[in-house]
Amino acid sequence: MVRETQVQTQDLIFPFFMEDGKNKKIEIESMPGIFRWSPDSLYKEVEQCMELGIKSFVLFPSVEDSLKDKMASHSWAEENYYLHTIRRLKEHFPEAILMSDVAMDPYSSDGHDGVVENGEIVNDLTLPILAKMSLAQAQAGIDIIGPSDMMDGRVGVIRDELDCEGYTDVSIMSYTAKYASAFYGPFRDALDSAPKSGDKKTYQMDPANKREALREAELDMAEGADMLMIKPALCYLDVIHVVKEFSDIPVTAYNVSGEYAMLKAAVQKGWLDYDKAMPEMLLSIKRAGADAILTYFAKDYARMVRS
Ligand code: PBG
């Protein structure tokens, strides 16, 4: 009766990894129970999740090496299977909430989120690419654009592009405070998107900084973000808390691949009890202030609370 926090299935956003082709369901080695889906198998999976009460999904493409280039030009190409999949999913499941990833890394031959010139990631050259990518996704029917790259000014540029082209109803969930974290490793394995050289520290945030997250939140709100995200979640609960106190728009948190992997590994060894530790993790993220949580645990959690 007096419980202060509850995690409900509808608070969860389930991330999906995708790969072109047919009839594929490939398990990610470092993320047991999480798969890379071809579009046809993904439709069935989405249907199952919707039956369990999960309504929101975020889609991440893996892209063949031959389609990658320095400008990530395949990201807005007519023949990009990611865009086709968004269109088909929206046709099949109009009531599902689909969120995209906007960043160059899956399409970039350098494996970076920005354009690389002389070994440096160039912020301003990246912005028009992100705008084009976002417009292509909006045209395909995406509900929420998720800029995940941390370039300065991208929320404003994307908002302008969407508004000018008539997509005023497409929202933006900004990766506001995305830290240069060691917990993205399994995700990069899943998408083969690790940087070919260097690291992401010139654009992702320093894990030591909390007040900087508030500056980022202020900028994102001024530029037109509809929701703010903190990422990763578990090592950054204090950041979720302060950003929630500071802002008056919804705050979400990304319970990332490494956080999933470490619990799964401990459970496989018999060292932790999955059914107790997993809901405790989600609860802590919600208690810290997240309105919604992106999490690979979504389906397991939905099943657990239903039974
Ligand atoms: C990159 C992106 C990353 C994740 C989401 N979008 C990885 C990165 O910045 O290298 C990580 C998510 C996870 O680890 O679950 N655009």
PDB file of C-alpha atoms and ligand atoms in Angstrom:
ATOM      1  CA  MET A   1       0.000   0.000   0.000  1.00  0.00           C
ATOM      2  CA  VAL A   2       2.757   2.458   0.853  1.00  0.00           C
ATOM      3  CA  ARG A   3       5.255   1.308  -1.712  1.00  0.00           C
ATOM      4  CA  GLU A   4       6.831   4.383  -3.323  1.00  0.00           C
ATOM      5  CA  THR A   5       8.023   2.957  -6.595  1.00  0.00           C
ATOM      6  CA  GLN A   6       6.680   0.406  -9.033  1.00  0.00           C
ATOM      7  CA  VAL A   7       8.047  -0.822 -12.306  1.00  0.00           C
ATOM      8  CA  GLN A   8       5.364  -1.649 -14.815  1.00  0.00           C
ATOM      9  CA  THR A   9       5.815  -3.365 -18.152  1.00  0.00           C
ATOM     10  CA  GLN A  10       4.614  -0.222 -19.915  1.00  0.00           C
ATOM     11  CA  ASP A  11       7.580   1.698 -18.431  1.00  0.00           C
ATOM     12  CA  LEU A  12       9.992  -0.452 -20.420  1.00  0.00           C
ATOM     13  CA  ILE A  13      11.425   0.112 -23.875  1.00  0.00           C
ATOM     14  CA  PHE A  14      12.866  -3.011 -25.493  1.00  0.00           C
ATOM     15  CA  PRO A  15      15.937  -2.613 -27.758  1.00  0.00           C
ATOM     16  CA  PHE A  16      16.227  -4.860 -30.830  1.00  0.00           C
ATOM     17  CA  PHE A  17      19.312  -5.612 -32.911  1.00  0.00           C
ATOM     18  CA  MET A  18      18.655  -6.190 -36.571  1.00  0.00           C
ATOM     19  CA  GLU A  19      20.421  -7.702 -39.546  1.00  0.00           C
ATOM     20  CA  ASP A  20      19.345  -7.881 -43.194  1.00  0.00           C
ATOM     21  CA  GLY A  21      18.268 -11.235 -44.624  1.00  0.00           C
ATOM     22  CA  LYS A  22      15.589 -13.806 -43.919  1.00  0.00           C
ATOM     23  CA  ASN A  23      14.704 -16.170 -41.135  1.00  0.00           C
ATOM     24  CA  LYS A  24      17.584 -15.147 -38.882  1.00  0.00           C
ATOM     25  CA  LYS A  25      17.691 -15.186 -35.101  1.00  0.00           C
ATOM     26  CA  ILE A  26      21.329 -15.058 -34.035  1.00  0.00           C
ATOM     27  CA  GLU A  27      22.147 -14.979 -30.352  1.00  0.00           C
ATOM     28  CA  ILE A  28      24.675 -12.334 -29.234  1.00  0.00           C
ATOM     29  CA  GLU A  29      27.443 -14.219 -27.485  1.00  0.00           C
ATOM     30  CA  SER A  30      27.988 -11.677 -24.737  1.00  0.00           C
ATOM     31  CA  MET A  31      24.238 -11.139 -24.245  1.00  0.00           C
ATOM     32  CA  PRO A  32      22.585 -14.519 -23.672  1.00  0.00           C
ATOM     33  CA  GLY A  33      18.880 -14.372 -24.547  1.00  0.00           C
ATOM     34  CA  ILE A  34      19.298 -11.358 -26.858  1.00  0.00           C
ATOM     35  CA  PHE A  35      19.349 -11.827 -30.626  1.00  0.00           C
ATOM     36  CA  ARG A  36      20.011 -10.162 -33.954  1.00  0.00           C
ATOM     37  CA  TRP A  37      16.815 -10.508 -35.954  1.00  0.00           C
ATOM     38  CA  SER A  38      16.167 -10.415 -39.651  1.00  0.00           C
ATOM     39  CA  PRO A  39      13.109  -8.260 -40.440  1.00  0.00           C
ATOM     40  CA  ASP A  40      10.762 -11.242 -40.998  1.00  0.00           C
ATOM     41  CA  SER A  41      11.625 -12.868 -37.656  1.00  0.00           C
ATOM     42  CA  LEU A  42      11.409  -9.528 -35.901  1.00  0.00           C
ATOM     43  CA  TYR A  43       7.722  -9.120 -36.793  1.00  0.00           C
ATOM     44  CA  LYS A  44       6.885 -12.286 -34.842  1.00  0.00           C
ATOM     45  CA  GLU A  45       8.990 -11.189 -31.912  1.00  0.00           C
ATOM     46  CA  VAL A  46       7.323  -7.760 -31.775  1.00  0.00           C
ATOM     47  CA  GLU A  47       3.933  -9.443 -31.832  1.00  0.00           C
ATOM     48  CA  GLN A  48       4.875 -11.627 -28.860  1.00  0.00           C
ATOM     49  CA  CYS A  49       6.200  -8.642 -26.918  1.00  0.00           C
ATOM     50  CA  MET A  50       3.056  -6.643 -27.581  1.00  0.00           C
ATOM     51  CA  GLU A  51       0.984  -9.536 -26.248  1.00  0.00           C
ATOM     52  CA  LEU A  52       3.073  -9.358 -23.086  1.00  0.00           C
ATOM     53  CA  GLY A  53       2.270  -5.648 -22.751  1.00  0.00           C
ATOM     54  CA  ILE A  54       5.522  -4.131 -24.061  1.00  0.00           C
ATOM     55  CA  LYS A  55       4.571  -1.258 -26.318  1.00  0.00           C
ATOM     56  CA  SER A  56       7.813   0.576 -27.000  1.00  0.00           C
ATOM     57  CA  PHE A  57      10.794  -0.593 -28.983  1.00  0.00           C
ATOM     58  CA  VAL A  58      14.090   0.830 -30.119  1.00  0.00           C
ATOM     59  CA  LEU A  59      15.698  -0.521 -33.270  1.00  0.00           C
ATOM     60  CA  PHE A  60      19.444  -0.828 -33.944  1.00  0.00           C
ATOM     61  CA  PRO A  61      20.726  -1.936 -37.359  1.00  0.00           C
ATOM     62  CA  SER A  62      23.825  -3.921 -38.073  1.00  0.00           C
ATOM     63  CA  VAL A  63      25.165  -3.078 -41.497  1.00  0.00           C
ATOM     64  CA  GLU A  64      27.345  -5.040 -43.916  1.00  0.00           C
ATOM     65  CA  ASP A  65      30.897  -3.723 -44.198  1.00  0.00           C
ATOM     66  CA  SER A  66      30.549  -3.183 -47.955  1.00  0.00           C
ATOM     67  CA  LEU A  67      27.779  -0.617 -47.300  1.00  0.00           C
ATOM     68  CA  LYS A  68      29.797   1.459 -44.838  1.00  0.00           C
ATOM     69  CA  ASP A  69      31.582   4.654 -45.843  1.00  0.00           C
ATOM     70  CA  LYS A  70      33.066   7.785 -44.267  1.00  0.00           C
ATOM     71  CA  MET A  71      29.797   9.737 -44.527  1.00  0.00           C
ATOM     72  CA  ALA A  72      27.427   6.935 -43.415  1.00  0.00           C
ATOM     73  CA  SER A  73      25.509   7.551 -46.641  1.00  0.00           C
ATOM     74  CA  HIS A  74      23.687   4.222 -46.508  1.00  0.00           C
ATOM     75  CA  SER A  75      21.794   5.497 -43.457  1.00  0.00           C
ATOM     76  CA  TRP A  76      19.424   7.537 -45.641  1.00  0.00           C
ATOM     77  CA  ALA A  77      19.606   5.373 -48.787  1.00  0.00           C
ATOM     78  CA  GLU A  78      16.319   4.271 -50.341  1.00  0.00           C
ATOM     79  CA  GLU A  79      17.386   0.606 -50.187  1.00  0.00           C
ATOM     80  CA  ASN A  80      18.383   0.612 -46.490  1.00  0.00           C
ATOM     81  CA  TYR A  81      16.588  -2.399 -44.945  1.00  0.00           C
ATOM     82  CA  TYR A  82      16.346  -0.555 -41.612  1.00  0.00           C
ATOM     83  CA  LEU A  83      14.029   2.052 -43.151  1.00  0.00           C
ATOM     84  CA  HIS A  84      11.939  -0.648 -44.856  1.00  0.00           C
ATOM     85  CA  THR A  85      11.590  -2.489 -41.575  1.00  0.00           C
ATOM     86  CA  ILE A  86      10.369   0.641 -39.781  1.00  0.00           C
ATOM     87  CA  ARG A  87       7.756   1.145 -42.501  1.00  0.00           C
ATOM     88  CA  ARG A  88       6.537  -2.466 -42.378  1.00  0.00           C
ATOM     89  CA  LEU A  89       6.467  -2.592 -38.570  1.00  0.00           C
ATOM     90  CA  LYS A  90       4.375   0.575 -38.429  1.00  0.00           C
ATOM     91  CA  GLU A  91       1.952  -0.925 -40.962  1.00  0.00           C
ATOM     92  CA  HIS A  92       1.637  -4.161 -38.989  1.00  0.00           C
ATOM     93  CA  PHE A  93       1.579  -2.599 -35.527  1.00  0.00           C
ATOM     94  CA  PRO A  94       0.329   0.975 -35.739  1.00  0.00           C
ATOM     95  CA  GLU A  95      -0.095   1.086 -31.953  1.00  0.00           C
ATOM     96  CA  ALA A  96       3.559   0.175 -31.253  1.00  0.00           C
ATOM     97  CA  ILE A  97       5.877   3.047 -30.337  1.00  0.00           C
ATOM     98  CA  LEU A  98       8.992   2.819 -32.453  1.00  0.00           C
ATOM     99  CA  MET A  99      12.166   4.621 -31.592  1.00  0.00           C
ATOM    100  CA  SER A 100      15.216   4.860 -33.819  1.00  0.00           C
ATOM    101  CA  ASP A 101      18.914   5.230 -33.339  1.00  0.00           C
ATOM    102  CA  VAL A 102      20.412   8.268 -35.022  1.00  0.00           C
ATOM    103  CA  ALA A 103      24.189   7.998 -35.126  1.00  0.00           C
ATOM    104  CA  MET A 104      26.743   7.344 -37.816  1.00  0.00           C
ATOM    105  CA  ASP A 105      28.535   4.419 -36.187  1.00  0.00           C
ATOM    106  CA  PRO A 106      26.647   1.430 -37.657  1.00  0.00           C
ATOM    107  CA  TYR A 107      27.128   2.887 -41.155  1.00  0.00           C
ATOM    108  CA  SER A 108      30.560   4.442 -40.736  1.00  0.00           C
ATOM    109  CA  SER A 109      33.695   2.792 -42.122  1.00  0.00           C
ATOM    110  CA  ASP A 110      35.544   4.460 -39.227  1.00  0.00           C
ATOM    111  CA  GLY A 111      33.136   3.051 -36.625  1.00  0.00           C
ATOM    112  CA  HIS A 112      32.685   6.520 -35.117  1.00  0.00           C
ATOM    113  CA  ASP A 113      29.541   8.522 -34.437  1.00  0.00           C
ATOM    114  CA  GLY A 114      30.917  11.498 -36.330  1.00  0.00           C
ATOM    115  CA  VAL A 115      32.831  12.291 -39.505  1.00  0.00           C
ATOM    116  CA  VAL A 116      36.539  11.521 -39.040  1.00  0.00           C
ATOM    117  CA  GLU A 117      39.074  13.910 -40.574  1.00  0.00           C
ATOM    118  CA  ASN A 118      42.812  13.587 -39.898  1.00  0.00           C
ATOM    119  CA  GLY A 119      42.067  11.363 -36.939  1.00  0.00           C
ATOM    120  CA  GLU A 120      39.614  13.810 -35.364  1.00  0.00           C
ATOM    121  CA  ILE A 121      35.859  13.559 -35.029  1.00  0.00           C
ATOM    122  CA  VAL A 122      34.408  16.697 -36.574  1.00  0.00           C
ATOM    123  CA  ASN A 123      31.246  17.860 -34.841  1.00  0.00           C
ATOM    124  CA  ASP A 124      29.811  20.322 -37.340  1.00  0.00           C
ATOM    125  CA  LEU A 125      30.318  18.197 -40.462  1.00  0.00           C
ATOM    126  CA  THR A 126      28.328  15.468 -38.722  1.00  0.00           C
ATOM    127  CA  LEU A 127      25.177  17.526 -38.079  1.00  0.00           C
ATOM    128  CA  PRO A 128      23.730  17.613 -41.639  1.00  0.00           C
ATOM    129  CA  ILE A 129      24.256  13.842 -41.864  1.00  0.00           C
ATOM    130  CA  LEU A 130      22.253  13.309 -38.681  1.00  0.00           C
ATOM    131  CA  ALA A 131      19.515  15.572 -40.049  1.00  0.00           C
ATOM    132  CA  LYS A 132      19.284  13.561 -43.276  1.00  0.00           C
ATOM    133  CA  MET A 133      19.249  10.270 -41.379  1.00  0.00           C
ATOM    134  CA  SER A 134      16.463  11.532 -39.100  1.00  0.00           C
ATOM    135  CA  LEU A 135      14.359  12.771 -41.997  1.00  0.00           C
ATOM    136  CA  ALA A 136      14.647   9.386 -43.750  1.00  0.00           C
ATOM    137  CA  GLN A 137      13.492   7.661 -40.562  1.00  0.00           C
ATOM    138  CA  ALA A 138      10.597  10.092 -40.116  1.00  0.00           C
ATOM    139  CA  GLN A 139       9.525   9.455 -43.705  1.00  0.00           C
ATOM    140  CA  ALA A 140       9.584   5.717 -42.938  1.00  0.00           C
ATOM    141  CA  GLY A 141       7.183   6.309 -40.028  1.00  0.00           C
ATOM    142  CA  ILE A 142       9.300   6.381 -36.880  1.00  0.00           C
ATOM    143  CA  ASP A 143       7.580   7.854 -33.801  1.00  0.00           C
ATOM    144  CA  ILE A 144      10.621   8.917 -31.786  1.00  0.00           C
ATOM    145  CA  ILE A 145      14.058   9.899 -33.059  1.00  0.00           C
ATOM    146  CA  GLY A 146      16.904   8.854 -30.763  1.00  0.00           C
ATOM    147  CA  PRO A 147      20.094  10.827 -31.429  1.00  0.00           C
ATOM    148  CA  SER A 148      22.736   8.761 -29.639  1.00  0.00           C
ATOM    149  CA  ASP A 149      25.947  10.383 -30.814  1.00  0.00           C
ATOM    150  CA  MET A 150      26.499  13.338 -28.417  1.00  0.00           C
ATOM    151  CA  MET A 151      27.484  15.864 -31.104  1.00  0.00           C
ATOM    152  CA  ASP A 152      26.779  19.430 -29.951  1.00  0.00           C
ATOM    153  CA  GLY A 153      23.770  21.054 -31.568  1.00  0.00           C
ATOM    154  CA  ARG A 154      22.261  17.943 -33.093  1.00  0.00           C
ATOM    155  CA  VAL A 155      18.877  18.137 -31.389  1.00  0.00           C
ATOM    156  CA  GLY A 156      18.285  21.635 -32.807  1.00  0.00           C
ATOM    157  CA  VAL A 157      19.388  20.679 -36.305  1.00  0.00           C
ATOM    158  CA  ILE A 158      17.209  17.557 -36.319  1.00  0.00           C
ATOM    159  CA  ARG A 159      14.186  19.451 -34.933  1.00  0.00           C
ATOM    160  CA  ASP A 160      14.510  22.119 -37.653  1.00  0.00           C
ATOM    161  CA  GLU A 161      14.794  19.526 -40.402  1.00  0.00           C
ATOM    162  CA  LEU A 162      11.761  17.567 -39.174  1.00  0.00           C
ATOM    163  CA  ASP A 163       9.653  20.710 -38.734  1.00  0.00           C
ATOM    164  CA  CYS A 164      10.591  22.147 -42.133  1.00  0.00           C
ATOM    165  CA  GLU A 165       9.619  18.881 -43.814  1.00  0.00           C
ATOM    166  CA  GLY A 166       6.279  18.636 -42.011  1.00  0.00           C
ATOM    167  CA  TYR A 167       7.182  16.024 -39.384  1.00  0.00           C
ATOM    168  CA  THR A 168       6.221  18.179 -36.425  1.00  0.00           C
ATOM    169  CA  ASP A 169       4.681  15.190 -34.617  1.00  0.00           C
ATOM    170  CA  VAL A 170       7.842  13.101 -34.589  1.00  0.00           C
ATOM    171  CA  SER A 171       9.461  13.455 -31.171  1.00  0.00           C
ATOM    172  CA  ILE A 172      13.069  13.466 -30.087  1.00  0.00           C
ATOM    173  CA  MET A 173      14.404  11.460 -27.174  1.00  0.00           C
ATOM    174  CA  SER A 174      17.872  12.860 -26.794  1.00  0.00           C
ATOM    175  CA  TYR A 175      20.750  10.859 -25.414  1.00  0.00           C
ATOM    176  CA  THR A 176      21.491  13.826 -23.173  1.00  0.00           C
ATOM    177  CA  ALA A 177      24.158  12.478 -20.877  1.00  0.00           C
ATOM    178  CA  LYS A 178      25.818   9.582 -22.608  1.00  0.00           C
ATOM    179  CA  TYR A 179      29.023   8.708 -20.855  1.00  0.00           C
ATOM    180  CA  ALA A 180      32.199   7.321 -22.445  1.00  0.00           C
ATOM    181  CA  SER A 181      31.541   4.075 -20.637  1.00  0.00           C
ATOM    182  CA  ALA A 182      33.109   0.628 -20.606  1.00  0.00           C
ATOM    183  CA  PHE A 183      29.623  -0.879 -20.451  1.00  0.00           C
ATOM    184  CA  TYR A 184      28.843  -0.663 -24.182  1.00  0.00           C
ATOM    185  CA  GLY A 185      31.167  -3.536 -25.141  1.00  0.00           C
ATOM    186  CA  PRO A 186      28.533  -6.231 -25.821  1.00  0.00           C
ATOM    187  CA  PHE A 187      26.468  -3.773 -27.912  1.00  0.00           C
ATOM    188  CA  ARG A 188      29.467  -3.077 -30.132  1.00  0.00           C
ATOM    189  CA  ASP A 189      29.967  -6.848 -30.534  1.00  0.00           C
ATOM    190  CA  ALA A 190      26.304  -7.191 -31.492  1.00  0.00           C
ATOM    191  CA  LEU A 191      26.510  -4.564 -34.219  1.00  0.00           C
ATOM    192  CA  ASP A 192      30.173  -4.802 -35.106  1.00  0.00           C
ATOM    193  CA  SER A 193      30.312  -1.040 -34.513  1.00  0.00           C
ATOM    194  CA  ALA A 194      33.452  -0.587 -32.408  1.00  0.00           C
ATOM    195  CA  PRO A 195      35.654   2.388 -33.432  1.00  0.00           C
ATOM    196  CA  LYS A 196      38.403   1.366 -35.873  1.00  0.00           C
ATOM    197  CA  SER A 197      40.792   3.725 -34.141  1.00  0.00           C
ATOM    198  CA  GLY A 198      40.794   5.848 -31.014  1.00  0.00           C
ATOM    199  CA  ASP A 199      37.886   6.024 -28.598  1.00  0.00           C
ATOM    200  CA  LYS A 200      34.710   8.046 -28.139  1.00  0.00           C
ATOM    201  CA  LYS A 201      35.988  10.270 -25.349  1.00  0.00           C
ATOM    202  CA  THR A 202      36.068  13.454 -27.427  1.00  0.00           C
ATOM    203  CA  TYR A 203      32.285  13.424 -27.758  1.00  0.00           C
ATOM    204  CA  GLN A 204      30.844  11.162 -25.050  1.00  0.00           C
ATOM    205  CA  MET A 205      30.922  12.456 -21.465  1.00  0.00           C
ATOM    206  CA  ASP A 206      33.519  11.962 -18.775  1.00  0.00           C
ATOM    207  CA  PRO A 207      32.141   9.512 -16.169  1.00  0.00           C
ATOM    208  CA  ALA A 208      33.485  11.848 -13.493  1.00  0.00           C
ATOM    209  CA  ASN A 209      31.098  14.687 -14.404  1.00  0.00           C
ATOM    210  CA  LYS A 210      27.626  15.247 -13.024  1.00  0.00           C
ATOM    211  CA  ARG A 211      27.068  19.007 -13.355  1.00  0.00           C
ATOM    212  CA  GLU A 212      27.968  18.756 -17.030  1.00  0.00           C
ATOM    213  CA  ALA A 213      24.888  16.528 -17.438  1.00  0.00           C
ATOM    214  CA  LEU A 214      22.757  19.485 -16.345  1.00  0.00           C
ATOM    215  CA  ARG A 215      24.389  21.730 -18.948  1.00  0.00           C
ATOM    216  CA  GLU A 216      23.672  19.105 -21.591  1.00  0.00           C
ATOM    217  CA  ALA A 217      20.069  18.830 -20.376  1.00  0.00           C
ATOM    218  CA  GLU A 218      19.619  22.600 -20.584  1.00  0.00           C
ATOM    219  CA  LEU A 219      20.935  22.694 -24.142  1.00  0.00           C
ATOM    220  CA  ASP A 220      18.804  19.745 -25.261  1.00  0.00           C
ATOM    221  CA  MET A 221      15.653  21.304 -23.833  1.00  0.00           C
ATOM    222  CA  ALA A 222      16.435  24.662 -25.440  1.00  0.00           C
ATOM    223  CA  GLU A 223      17.002  22.914 -28.776  1.00  0.00           C
ATOM    224  CA  GLY A 224      13.624  21.159 -28.612  1.00  0.00           C
ATOM    225  CA  ALA A 225      14.131  17.709 -27.089  1.00  0.00           C
ATOM    226  CA  ASP A 226      10.907  16.054 -25.895  1.00  0.00           C
ATOM    227  CA  MET A 227      12.628  13.585 -23.573  1.00  0.00           C
ATOM    228  CA  LEU A 228      16.063  13.332 -21.995  1.00  0.00           C
ATOM    229  CA  MET A 229      18.043  10.142 -21.542  1.00  0.00           C
ATOM    230  CA  ILE A 230      20.873   9.177 -19.218  1.00  0.00           C
ATOM    231  CA  LYS A 231      23.131   6.336 -20.242  1.00  0.00           C
ATOM    232  CA  PRO A 232      24.315   3.955 -18.805  1.00  0.00           C
ATOM    233  CA  ALA A 233      21.874   3.650 -15.910  1.00  0.00           C
ATOM    234  CA  LEU A 234      23.271   1.724 -12.976  1.00  0.00           C
ATOM    235  CA  CYS A 235      26.597   3.492 -12.437  1.00  0.00           C
ATOM    236  CA  TYR A 236      24.802   6.818 -13.062  1.00  0.00           C
ATOM    237  CA  LEU A 237      21.769   6.700 -10.759  1.00  0.00           C
ATOM    238  CA  ASP A 238      22.851   9.994  -9.188  1.00  0.00           C
ATOM    239  CA  VAL A 239      22.860  11.620 -12.610  1.00  0.00           C
ATOM    240  CA  ILE A 240      19.347  10.320 -13.346  1.00  0.00           C
ATOM    241  CA  HIS A 241      18.268  11.773 -10.028  1.00  0.00           C
ATOM    242  CA  VAL A 242      19.655  15.283 -10.574  1.00  0.00           C
ATOM    243  CA  VAL A 243      18.485  15.511 -14.165  1.00  0.00           C
ATOM    244  CA  LYS A 244      14.986  14.490 -13.074  1.00  0.00           C
ATOM    245  CA  GLU A 245      14.968  17.194 -10.394  1.00  0.00           C
ATOM    246  CA  PHE A 246      16.310  19.759 -12.819  1.00  0.00           C
ATOM    247  CA  SER A 247      14.061  19.256 -15.837  1.00  0.00           C
ATOM    248  CA  ASP A 248      10.331  19.286 -16.420  1.00  0.00           C
ATOM    249  CA  ILE A 249      10.253  16.901 -19.368  1.00  0.00           C
ATOM    250  CA  PRO A 250      10.314  13.081 -19.162  1.00  0.00           C
ATOM    251  CA  VAL A 251      13.618  11.487 -18.215  1.00  0.00           C
ATOM    252  CA  THR A 252      14.571   8.019 -19.389  1.00  0.00           C
ATOM    253  CA  ALA A 253      17.558   5.813 -18.643  1.00  0.00           C
ATOM    254  CA  TYR A 254      19.361   3.237 -20.763  1.00  0.00           C
ATOM    255  CA  ASN A 255      20.170   0.059 -18.861  1.00  0.00           C
ATOM    256  CA  VAL A 256      22.940  -0.840 -21.305  1.00  0.00           C
ATOM    257  CA  SER A 257      24.371  -4.024 -22.762  1.00  0.00           C
ATOM    258  CA  GLY A 258      27.227  -4.369 -20.249  1.00  0.00           C
ATOM    259  CA  GLU A 259      24.813  -4.063 -17.344  1.00  0.00           C
ATOM    260  CA  TYR A 260      22.731  -6.845 -18.848  1.00  0.00           C
ATOM    261  CA  ALA A 261      25.789  -8.993 -19.567  1.00  0.00           C
ATOM    262  CA  MET A 262      27.237  -8.765 -16.071  1.00  0.00           C
ATOM    263  CA  LEU A 263      24.040  -9.916 -14.405  1.00  0.00           C
ATOM    264  CA  LYS A 264      23.510 -12.718 -16.923  1.00  0.00           C
ATOM    265  CA  ALA A 265      27.085 -13.942 -16.417  1.00  0.00           C
ATOM    266  CA  ALA A 266      26.760 -13.982 -12.636  1.00  0.00           C
ATOM    267  CA  VAL A 267      23.445 -15.818 -12.922  1.00  0.00           C
ATOM    268  CA  GLN A 268      24.954 -18.417 -15.267  1.00  0.00           C
ATOM    269  CA  LYS A 269      27.588 -19.099 -12.633  1.00  0.00           C
ATOM    270  CA  GLY A 270      24.913 -19.470 -10.001  1.00  0.00           C
ATOM    271  CA  TRP A 271      26.200 -16.465  -8.073  1.00  0.00           C
ATOM    272  CA  LEU A 272      23.083 -14.277  -8.247  1.00  0.00           C
ATOM    273  CA  ASP A 273      19.357 -14.981  -8.353  1.00  0.00           C
ATOM    274  CA  TYR A 274      18.035 -13.567 -11.653  1.00  0.00           C
ATOM    275  CA  ASP A 275      14.422 -13.289 -10.572  1.00  0.00           C
ATOM    276  CA  LYS A 276      15.406 -11.152  -7.603  1.00  0.00           C
ATOM    277  CA  ALA A 277      18.408  -9.168  -8.895  1.00  0.00           C
ATOM    278  CA  MET A 278      16.883  -8.155 -12.225  1.00  0.00           C
ATOM    279  CA  PRO A 279      13.740  -6.467 -10.829  1.00  0.00           C
ATOM    280  CA  GLU A 280      15.875  -4.824  -8.146  1.00  0.00           C
ATOM    281  CA  MET A 281      18.051  -3.256 -10.826  1.00  0.00           C
ATOM    282  CA  LEU A 282      15.013  -1.921 -12.701  1.00  0.00           C
ATOM    283  CA  LEU A 283      13.454  -0.670  -9.493  1.00  0.00           C
ATOM    284  CA  SER A 284      16.595   1.269  -8.573  1.00  0.00           C
ATOM    285  CA  ILE A 285      16.600   3.015 -11.946  1.00  0.00           C
ATOM    286  CA  LYS A 286      12.945   3.965 -11.583  1.00  0.00           C
ATOM    287  CA  ARG A 287      13.473   5.092  -7.972  1.00  0.00           C
ATOM    288  CA  ALA A 288      16.365   7.304  -9.076  1.00  0.00           C
ATOM    289  CA  GLY A 289      13.894   9.171 -11.277  1.00  0.00           C
ATOM    290  CA  ALA A 290      13.583   7.505 -14.671  1.00  0.00           C
ATOM    291  CA  ASP A 291      10.077   7.702 -16.165  1.00  0.00           C
ATOM    292  CA  ALA A 292      10.897   4.949 -18.641  1.00  0.00           C
ATOM    293  CA  ILE A 293      13.770   2.489 -18.972  1.00  0.00           C
ATOM    294  CA  LEU A 294      15.405   1.123 -22.087  1.00  0.00           C
ATOM    295  CA  THR A 295      16.364  -2.382 -21.074  1.00  0.00           C
ATOM    296  CA  TYR A 296      17.249  -5.774 -22.521  1.00  0.00           C
ATOM    297  CA  PHE A 297      15.421  -7.263 -19.524  1.00  0.00           C
ATOM    298  CA  ALA A 298      12.068  -5.996 -20.819  1.00  0.00           C
ATOM    299  CA  LYS A 299      10.694  -9.292 -22.094  1.00  0.00           C
ATOM    300  CA  ASP A 300      11.823 -11.325 -19.086  1.00  0.00           C
ATOM    301  CA  TYR A 301      10.368  -8.723 -16.756  1.00  0.00           C
ATOM    302  CA  ALA A 302       7.062  -8.631 -18.620  1.00  0.00           C
ATOM    303  CA  ARG A 303       6.834 -12.424 -18.413  1.00  0.00           C
ATOM    304  CA  MET A 304       7.719 -12.411 -14.727  1.00  0.00           C
ATOM    305  CA  VAL A 305       5.096  -9.876 -13.653  1.00  0.00           C
ATOM    306  CA  ARG A 306       2.438 -11.510 -15.776  1.00  0.00           C
ATOM    307  CA  SER A 307       2.884 -14.990 -14.275  1.00  0.00           C
TER     308      SER A 307
HETATM  309  C1  PBG B   1      26.002   4.239 -30.580  1.00  0.00           C
HETATM  310  C2  PBG B   1      25.256   3.563 -29.497  1.00  0.00           C
HETATM  311  C3  PBG B   1      25.877   2.768 -28.512  1.00  0.00           C
HETATM  312  C4  PBG B   1      24.854   2.258 -27.709  1.00  0.00           C
HETATM  313  C5  PBG B   1      23.640   2.756 -28.185  1.00  0.00           C
HETATM  314  N1  PBG B   1      23.915   3.586 -29.306  1.00  0.00           N
HETATM  315  C6  PBG B   1      27.307   2.386 -28.325  1.00  0.00           C
HETATM  316  C7  PBG B   1      28.381   3.355 -28.424  1.00  0.00           C
HETATM  317  O1  PBG B   1      28.234   4.551 -28.142  1.00  0.00           O
HETATM  318  O2  PBG B   1      29.467   2.906 -28.781  1.00  0.00           O
HETATM  319  C8  PBG B   1      25.090   1.341 -26.550  1.00  0.00           C
HETATM  320  C9  PBG B   1      23.936   0.622 -25.965  1.00  0.00           C
HETATM  321  C10 PBG B   1      24.290  -0.535 -25.108  1.00  0.00           C
HETATM  322  O3  PBG B   1      25.466  -0.758 -24.734  1.00  0.00           O
HETATM  323  O4  PBG B   1      23.359  -1.277 -24.772  1.00  0.00           O
HETATM  324  N2  PBG B   1      25.445   5.100 -31.385  1.00  0.00           N
END
